XYZ file of C-alpha atoms in Angstrom:
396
model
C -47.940 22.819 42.549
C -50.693 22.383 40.291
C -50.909 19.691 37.224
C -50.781 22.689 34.675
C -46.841 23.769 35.854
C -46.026 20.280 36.687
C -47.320 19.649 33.210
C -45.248 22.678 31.515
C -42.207 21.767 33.088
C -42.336 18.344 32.422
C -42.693 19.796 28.759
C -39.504 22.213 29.049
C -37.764 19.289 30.733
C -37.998 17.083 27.596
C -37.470 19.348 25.216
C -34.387 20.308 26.266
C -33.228 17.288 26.783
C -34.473 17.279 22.905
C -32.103 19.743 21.981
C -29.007 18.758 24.225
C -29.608 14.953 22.266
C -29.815 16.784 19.387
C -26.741 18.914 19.793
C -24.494 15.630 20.802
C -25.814 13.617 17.881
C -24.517 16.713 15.503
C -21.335 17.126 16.846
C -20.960 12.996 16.926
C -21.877 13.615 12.907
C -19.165 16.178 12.537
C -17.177 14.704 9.530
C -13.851 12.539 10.532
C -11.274 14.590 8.753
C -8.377 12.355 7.492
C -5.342 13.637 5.098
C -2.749 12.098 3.122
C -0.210 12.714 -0.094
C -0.236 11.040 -3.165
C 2.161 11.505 -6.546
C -0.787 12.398 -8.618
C 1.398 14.433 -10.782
C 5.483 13.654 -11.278
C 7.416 10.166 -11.897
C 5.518 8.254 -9.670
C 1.760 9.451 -10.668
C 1.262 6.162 -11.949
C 0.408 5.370 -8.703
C -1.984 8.068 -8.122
C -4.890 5.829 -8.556
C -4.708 4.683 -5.439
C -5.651 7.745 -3.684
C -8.293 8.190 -6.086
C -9.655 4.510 -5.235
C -9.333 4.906 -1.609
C -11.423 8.963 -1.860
C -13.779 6.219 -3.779
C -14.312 3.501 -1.135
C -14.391 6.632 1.406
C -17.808 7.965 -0.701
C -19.151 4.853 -0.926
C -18.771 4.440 3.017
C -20.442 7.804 3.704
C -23.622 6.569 0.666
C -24.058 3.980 3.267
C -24.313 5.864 6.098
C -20.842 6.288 7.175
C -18.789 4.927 10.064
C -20.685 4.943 13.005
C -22.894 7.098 12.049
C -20.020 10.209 11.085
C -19.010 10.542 7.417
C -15.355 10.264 6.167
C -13.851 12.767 4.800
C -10.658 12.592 3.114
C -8.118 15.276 2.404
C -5.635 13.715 -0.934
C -2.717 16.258 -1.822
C -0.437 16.018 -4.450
C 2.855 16.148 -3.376
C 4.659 15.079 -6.807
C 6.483 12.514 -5.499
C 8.932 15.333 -3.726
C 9.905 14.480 -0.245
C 10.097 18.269 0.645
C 6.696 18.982 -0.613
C 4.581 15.614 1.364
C 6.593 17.422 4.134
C 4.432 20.562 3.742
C 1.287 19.520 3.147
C 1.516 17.113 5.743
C 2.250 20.259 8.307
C -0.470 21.532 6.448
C -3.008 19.111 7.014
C -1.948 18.462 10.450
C -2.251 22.301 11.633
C -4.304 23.957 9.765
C -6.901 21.593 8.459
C -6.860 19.893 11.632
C -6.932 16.098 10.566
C -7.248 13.698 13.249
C -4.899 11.065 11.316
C -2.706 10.754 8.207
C -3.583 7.857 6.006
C -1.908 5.694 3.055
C 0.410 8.147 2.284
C 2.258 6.813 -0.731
C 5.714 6.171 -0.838
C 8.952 5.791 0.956
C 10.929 9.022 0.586
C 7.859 10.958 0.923
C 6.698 8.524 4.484
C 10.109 8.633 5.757
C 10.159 12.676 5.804
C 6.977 12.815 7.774
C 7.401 10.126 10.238
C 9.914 11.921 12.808
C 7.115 14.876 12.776
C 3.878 12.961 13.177
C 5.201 10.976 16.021
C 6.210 13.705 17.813
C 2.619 14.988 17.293
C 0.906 11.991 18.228
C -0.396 11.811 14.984
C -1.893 8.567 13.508
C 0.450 7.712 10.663
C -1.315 4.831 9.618
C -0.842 2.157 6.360
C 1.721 4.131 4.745
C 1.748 2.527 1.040
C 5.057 0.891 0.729
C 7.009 -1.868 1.965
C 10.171 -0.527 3.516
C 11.035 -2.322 7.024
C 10.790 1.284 8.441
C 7.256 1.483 9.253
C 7.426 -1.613 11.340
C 9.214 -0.078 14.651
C 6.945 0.686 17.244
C 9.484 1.086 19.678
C 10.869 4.385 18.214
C 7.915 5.420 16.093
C 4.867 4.042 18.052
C 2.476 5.797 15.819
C 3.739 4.747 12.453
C 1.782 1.646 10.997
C 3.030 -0.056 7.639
C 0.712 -2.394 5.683
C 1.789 -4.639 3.140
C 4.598 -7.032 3.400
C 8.037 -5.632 3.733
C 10.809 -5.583 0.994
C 13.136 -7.593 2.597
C 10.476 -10.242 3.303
C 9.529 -10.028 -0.405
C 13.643 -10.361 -1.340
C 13.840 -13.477 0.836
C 10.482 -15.131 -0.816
C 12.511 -14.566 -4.373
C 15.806 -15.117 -3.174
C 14.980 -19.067 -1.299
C 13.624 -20.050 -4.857
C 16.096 -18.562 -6.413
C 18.761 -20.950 -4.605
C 16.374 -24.252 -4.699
C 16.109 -23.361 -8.821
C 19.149 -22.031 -10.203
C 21.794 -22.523 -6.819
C 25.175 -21.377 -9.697
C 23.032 -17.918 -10.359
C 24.878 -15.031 -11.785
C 22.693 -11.988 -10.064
C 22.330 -8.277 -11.985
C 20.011 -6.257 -9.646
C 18.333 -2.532 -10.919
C 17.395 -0.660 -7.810
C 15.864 3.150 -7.336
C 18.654 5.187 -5.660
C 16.841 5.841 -2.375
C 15.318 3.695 0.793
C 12.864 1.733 -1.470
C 16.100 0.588 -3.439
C 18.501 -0.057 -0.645
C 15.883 -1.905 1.573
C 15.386 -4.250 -1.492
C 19.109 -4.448 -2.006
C 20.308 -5.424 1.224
C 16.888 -7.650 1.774
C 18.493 -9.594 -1.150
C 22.291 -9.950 0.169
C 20.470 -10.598 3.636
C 18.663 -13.846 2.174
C 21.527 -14.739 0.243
C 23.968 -14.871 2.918
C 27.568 -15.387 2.302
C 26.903 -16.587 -1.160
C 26.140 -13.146 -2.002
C 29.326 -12.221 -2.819
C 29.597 -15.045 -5.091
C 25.842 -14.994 -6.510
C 25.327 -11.060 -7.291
C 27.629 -9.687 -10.233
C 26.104 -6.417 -10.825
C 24.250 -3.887 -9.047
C 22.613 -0.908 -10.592
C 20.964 1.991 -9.702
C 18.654 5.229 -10.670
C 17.394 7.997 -9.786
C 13.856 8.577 -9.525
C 14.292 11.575 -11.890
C 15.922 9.572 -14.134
C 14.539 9.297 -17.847
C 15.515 6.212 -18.536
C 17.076 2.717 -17.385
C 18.250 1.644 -20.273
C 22.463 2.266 -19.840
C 21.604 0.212 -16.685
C 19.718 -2.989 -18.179
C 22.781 -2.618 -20.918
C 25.523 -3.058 -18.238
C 23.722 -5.751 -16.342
C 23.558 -8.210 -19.334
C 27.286 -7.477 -20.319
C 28.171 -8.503 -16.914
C 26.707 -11.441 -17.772
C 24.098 -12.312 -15.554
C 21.605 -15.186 -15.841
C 19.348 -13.564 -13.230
C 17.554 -10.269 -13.205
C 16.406 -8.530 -9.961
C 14.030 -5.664 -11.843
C 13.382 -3.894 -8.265
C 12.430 -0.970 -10.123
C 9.538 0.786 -9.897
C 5.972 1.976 -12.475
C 7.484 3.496 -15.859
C 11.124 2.314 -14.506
C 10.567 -1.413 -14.135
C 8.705 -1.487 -18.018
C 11.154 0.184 -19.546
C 13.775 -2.560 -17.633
C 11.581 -5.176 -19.026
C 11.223 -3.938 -23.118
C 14.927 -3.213 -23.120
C 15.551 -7.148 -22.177
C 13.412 -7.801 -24.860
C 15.372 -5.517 -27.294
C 18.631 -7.097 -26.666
C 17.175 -10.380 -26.630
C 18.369 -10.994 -23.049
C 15.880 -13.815 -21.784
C 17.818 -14.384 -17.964
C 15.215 -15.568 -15.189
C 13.591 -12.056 -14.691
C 11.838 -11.405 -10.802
C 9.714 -8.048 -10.365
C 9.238 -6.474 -7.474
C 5.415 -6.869 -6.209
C 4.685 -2.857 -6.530
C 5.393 -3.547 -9.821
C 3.331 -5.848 -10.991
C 0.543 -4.022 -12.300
C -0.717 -5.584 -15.372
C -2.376 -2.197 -16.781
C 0.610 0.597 -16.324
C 3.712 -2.143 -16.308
C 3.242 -5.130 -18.316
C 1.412 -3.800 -20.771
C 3.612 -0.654 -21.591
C 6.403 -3.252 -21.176
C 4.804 -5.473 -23.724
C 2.750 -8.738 -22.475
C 4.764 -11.069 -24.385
C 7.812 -9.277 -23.596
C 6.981 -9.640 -19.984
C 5.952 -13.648 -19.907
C 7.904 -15.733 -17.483
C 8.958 -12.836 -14.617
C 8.451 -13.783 -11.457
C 6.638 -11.858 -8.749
C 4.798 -12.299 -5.643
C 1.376 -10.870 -4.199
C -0.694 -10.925 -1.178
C -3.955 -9.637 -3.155
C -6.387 -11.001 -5.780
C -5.568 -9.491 -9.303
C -8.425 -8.703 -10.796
C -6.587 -9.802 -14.446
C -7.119 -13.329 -13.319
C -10.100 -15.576 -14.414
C -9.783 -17.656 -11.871
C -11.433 -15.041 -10.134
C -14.666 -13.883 -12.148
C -17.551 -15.805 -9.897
C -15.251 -14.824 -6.290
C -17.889 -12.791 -4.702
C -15.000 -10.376 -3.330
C -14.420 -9.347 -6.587
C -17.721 -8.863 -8.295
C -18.210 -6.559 -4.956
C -15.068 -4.670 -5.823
C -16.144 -4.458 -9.476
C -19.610 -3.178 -9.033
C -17.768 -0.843 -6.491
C -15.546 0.296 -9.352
C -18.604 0.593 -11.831
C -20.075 3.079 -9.167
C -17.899 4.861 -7.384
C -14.684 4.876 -9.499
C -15.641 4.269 -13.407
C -12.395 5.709 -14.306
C -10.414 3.791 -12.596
C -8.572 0.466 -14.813
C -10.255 -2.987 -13.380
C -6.947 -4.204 -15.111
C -4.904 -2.517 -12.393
C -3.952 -4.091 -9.435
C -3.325 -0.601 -7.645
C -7.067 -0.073 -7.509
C -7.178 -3.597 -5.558
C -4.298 -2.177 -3.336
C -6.363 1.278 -2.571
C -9.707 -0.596 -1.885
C -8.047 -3.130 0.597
C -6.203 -0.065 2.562
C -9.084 1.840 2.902
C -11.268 -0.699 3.798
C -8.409 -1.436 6.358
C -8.772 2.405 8.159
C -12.885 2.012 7.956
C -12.542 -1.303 10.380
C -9.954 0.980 12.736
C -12.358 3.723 12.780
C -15.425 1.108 13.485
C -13.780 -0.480 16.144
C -12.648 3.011 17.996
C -16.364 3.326 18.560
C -17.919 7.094 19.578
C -14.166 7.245 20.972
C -11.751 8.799 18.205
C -9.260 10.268 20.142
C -5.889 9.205 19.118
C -4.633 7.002 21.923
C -8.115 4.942 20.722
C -7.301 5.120 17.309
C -3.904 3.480 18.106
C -4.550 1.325 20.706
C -7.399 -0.082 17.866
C -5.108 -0.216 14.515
C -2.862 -2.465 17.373
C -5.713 -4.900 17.571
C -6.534 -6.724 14.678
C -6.214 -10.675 14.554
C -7.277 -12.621 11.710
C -9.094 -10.065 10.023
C -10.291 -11.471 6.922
C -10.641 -8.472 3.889
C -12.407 -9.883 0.464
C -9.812 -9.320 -1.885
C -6.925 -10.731 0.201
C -5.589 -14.225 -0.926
C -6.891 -17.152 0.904
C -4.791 -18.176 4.179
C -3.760 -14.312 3.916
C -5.150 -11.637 7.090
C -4.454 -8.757 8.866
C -2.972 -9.037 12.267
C -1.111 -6.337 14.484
C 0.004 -5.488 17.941
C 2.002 -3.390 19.991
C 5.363 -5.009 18.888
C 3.678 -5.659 15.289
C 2.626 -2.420 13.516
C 2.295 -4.432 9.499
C -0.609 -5.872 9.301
C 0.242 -8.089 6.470
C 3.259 -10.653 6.410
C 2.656 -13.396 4.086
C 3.055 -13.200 -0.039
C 2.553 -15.990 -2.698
C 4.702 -15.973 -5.477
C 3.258 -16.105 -9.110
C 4.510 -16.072 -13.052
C 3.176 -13.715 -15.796
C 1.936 -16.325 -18.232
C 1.730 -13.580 -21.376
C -1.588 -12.404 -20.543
C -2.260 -12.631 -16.348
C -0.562 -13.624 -13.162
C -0.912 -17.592 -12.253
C 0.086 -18.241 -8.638
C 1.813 -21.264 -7.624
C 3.260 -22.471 -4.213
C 2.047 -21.932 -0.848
C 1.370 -18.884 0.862
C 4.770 -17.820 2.153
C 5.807 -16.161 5.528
């Protein structure tokens, strides 16, 4: 054969092996298509901003040239806060947009309703944002992955000091009328023990359509308690909190961690209203000065200057968002060029001791096959009139 065809078809050879690179790298850059639900409308829209914070840290991702090389792309539905609805946009998302995982959807009803049907899909369900003991049971839902710490942990954290403190407490507890509520009710009696019985005088609860709490804060202090479990939650828990301050009830107040939100509780609720409760976090709030020069957090607030200038810097939901996201991008990294679902699994299974910026120090991420929360460890903290100050160890 002469040089000329040797030479021409060493010229076709590479350039379609040009083109056949060329093809793979395009469909390895094919977007990777996540979905969730989020309340950005009804009584829970408060917490909206997450969603918004986490489409945020997903577009600063893809500015920096993605996850492996493939932009994320995120698919954030309202579903109101209606159980029935984040049922039908998840189906949506699932079969007709095609997502390859469901991510951070936000709350418990509206997780709970969804889990049964992405498991039997072999669908990631992964860092559903809540704390109910539910997501935590690989052996029935294998692809359902909580994140933060549980309620029941949370209960226990409040409910040890509680006994070391003030051991002749009389207990009122609010509590929404649905899992959230009954996870932290019984997480409560649970740490309590048999003094339960003794300990908690009143228990209250409300529905999530509810206008008001008030009737219920009344009936707690004529019980007489000494000892205020506010486990509800966003426009619930500060309206708890201002009506204690109306009837000049002062009893040793705790809040539940997802509400502790400095910008859309405290502050509705009044910040001198609000000084003395008692809460607990696993995250850096970005309303405390101790944390101004922590490189973590002038990352996260040059990130919020960028990407999300709406968002409050005084809210600690747009910590919360930043953190889970964050979480999903190291998943994704560590599946590699392999995203099939098994991978992406088998990978949000594998984390030890991963370190995120804004988690408190001694606090990281760790999973396995029997472990599917990441985080288990909270520090408890008091609302001085103005910010959070921690105190104690980190508790597990």
């Amino acid at each position: 054969m002469c040089a000329s065809k040797v030479a021409g078809l060493l010229f076709w050879a590479v350039a379609l092996l040009f083109i056949a690179t060329q093809q793979s790298r395009a469909g390895s850059a094919d977007p990777i298509l996540i979905g969730q639900t989020m309340p950005y409308s009804g009584p829970a829209s408060s917490y909206g901003t997450i969603g918004r914070v986490e489409a945020a840290y997903f577009d600063m991702i893809n500015a920096e040239g993605g996850v492996n090389g493939r932009k994320v792309k995120l698919l954030s539905l309202d579903d109101g806060y209606s159980p029935p609805k984040a049922f039908e946009l998840t189906r949506k998302l699932v079969e007709q947009d095609k997502v390859l995982l469901i991510f951070g959807t936000f709350g418990t009803p509206t997780n709970a309703v969804i889990k049964k049907y992405l498991n039997s899909k072999h669908v990631p369900h992964l860092f559903a944002t809540g704390g109910a003991v539910q997501w935590n049971d690989p052996q029935h839902f294998p692809w359902t992955f909580g994140w933060q710490p549980n309620y029941k942990t949370e209960m226990a954290i409040y409910a040890a000091y509680l006994l070391k403190q003030k051991p002749q407490a009389r207990i009122g507890i609010l509590y929404q009328n649905d899992d959230v509520g009954r996870d932290n009710l019984q997480g409560l009696k649970d740490a309590l023990g048999e003094r339960a019985v003794d300990l908690i005088l009143k228990e209250v609860s409300y529905e999530s359509t509810d206008s008001s709490v008030e009737s219920q804060v009344i009936s707690i202090k004529e019980a007489g308690a000494d000892v205020f479990f506010n486990a509800a939650a966003g426009k619930f828990a500060a309206q708890a909190i201002r009506k204690a301050a109306d009837l000049n009830w002062t009893p040793l107040q705790f809040l539940n961690n997802y509400s502790s939100s400095v910008a859309t509780v405290l502050k509705p609720a009044g910040l001198a209203q609000s000084k003395g409760i008692i809460s607990s976090q696993f995250q850096k709030d970005p309303t405390d000065p101790r944390w101004k020069d922590d490189a973590g957090y002038r990352d996260w607030v040059g990130f919020m200057d960028r990407y999300y200038p709406a968002g409050d810097k005084r809210d600690i939901f747009n910590v919360y968002g930043y953190l889970s996201a964050m979480t999903l991008v190291e998943v994704l990294k560590r599946c590699g060029d392999d995203l099939s679902r098994e991978n992406i699994r088998r990978q949000a299974e594998s984390l030890r001791e991963v370190a995120l910026p804004l988690l408190l120090q001694g606090i990281s991420l760790n999973t396995s096959s029997a472990q599917h929360v990441p985080i288990h460890q909270l520090n408890m903290m008091r609302f001085s009139g103005e910010t959070w100050e921690l105190f104690g160890e980190t508790l597990e």
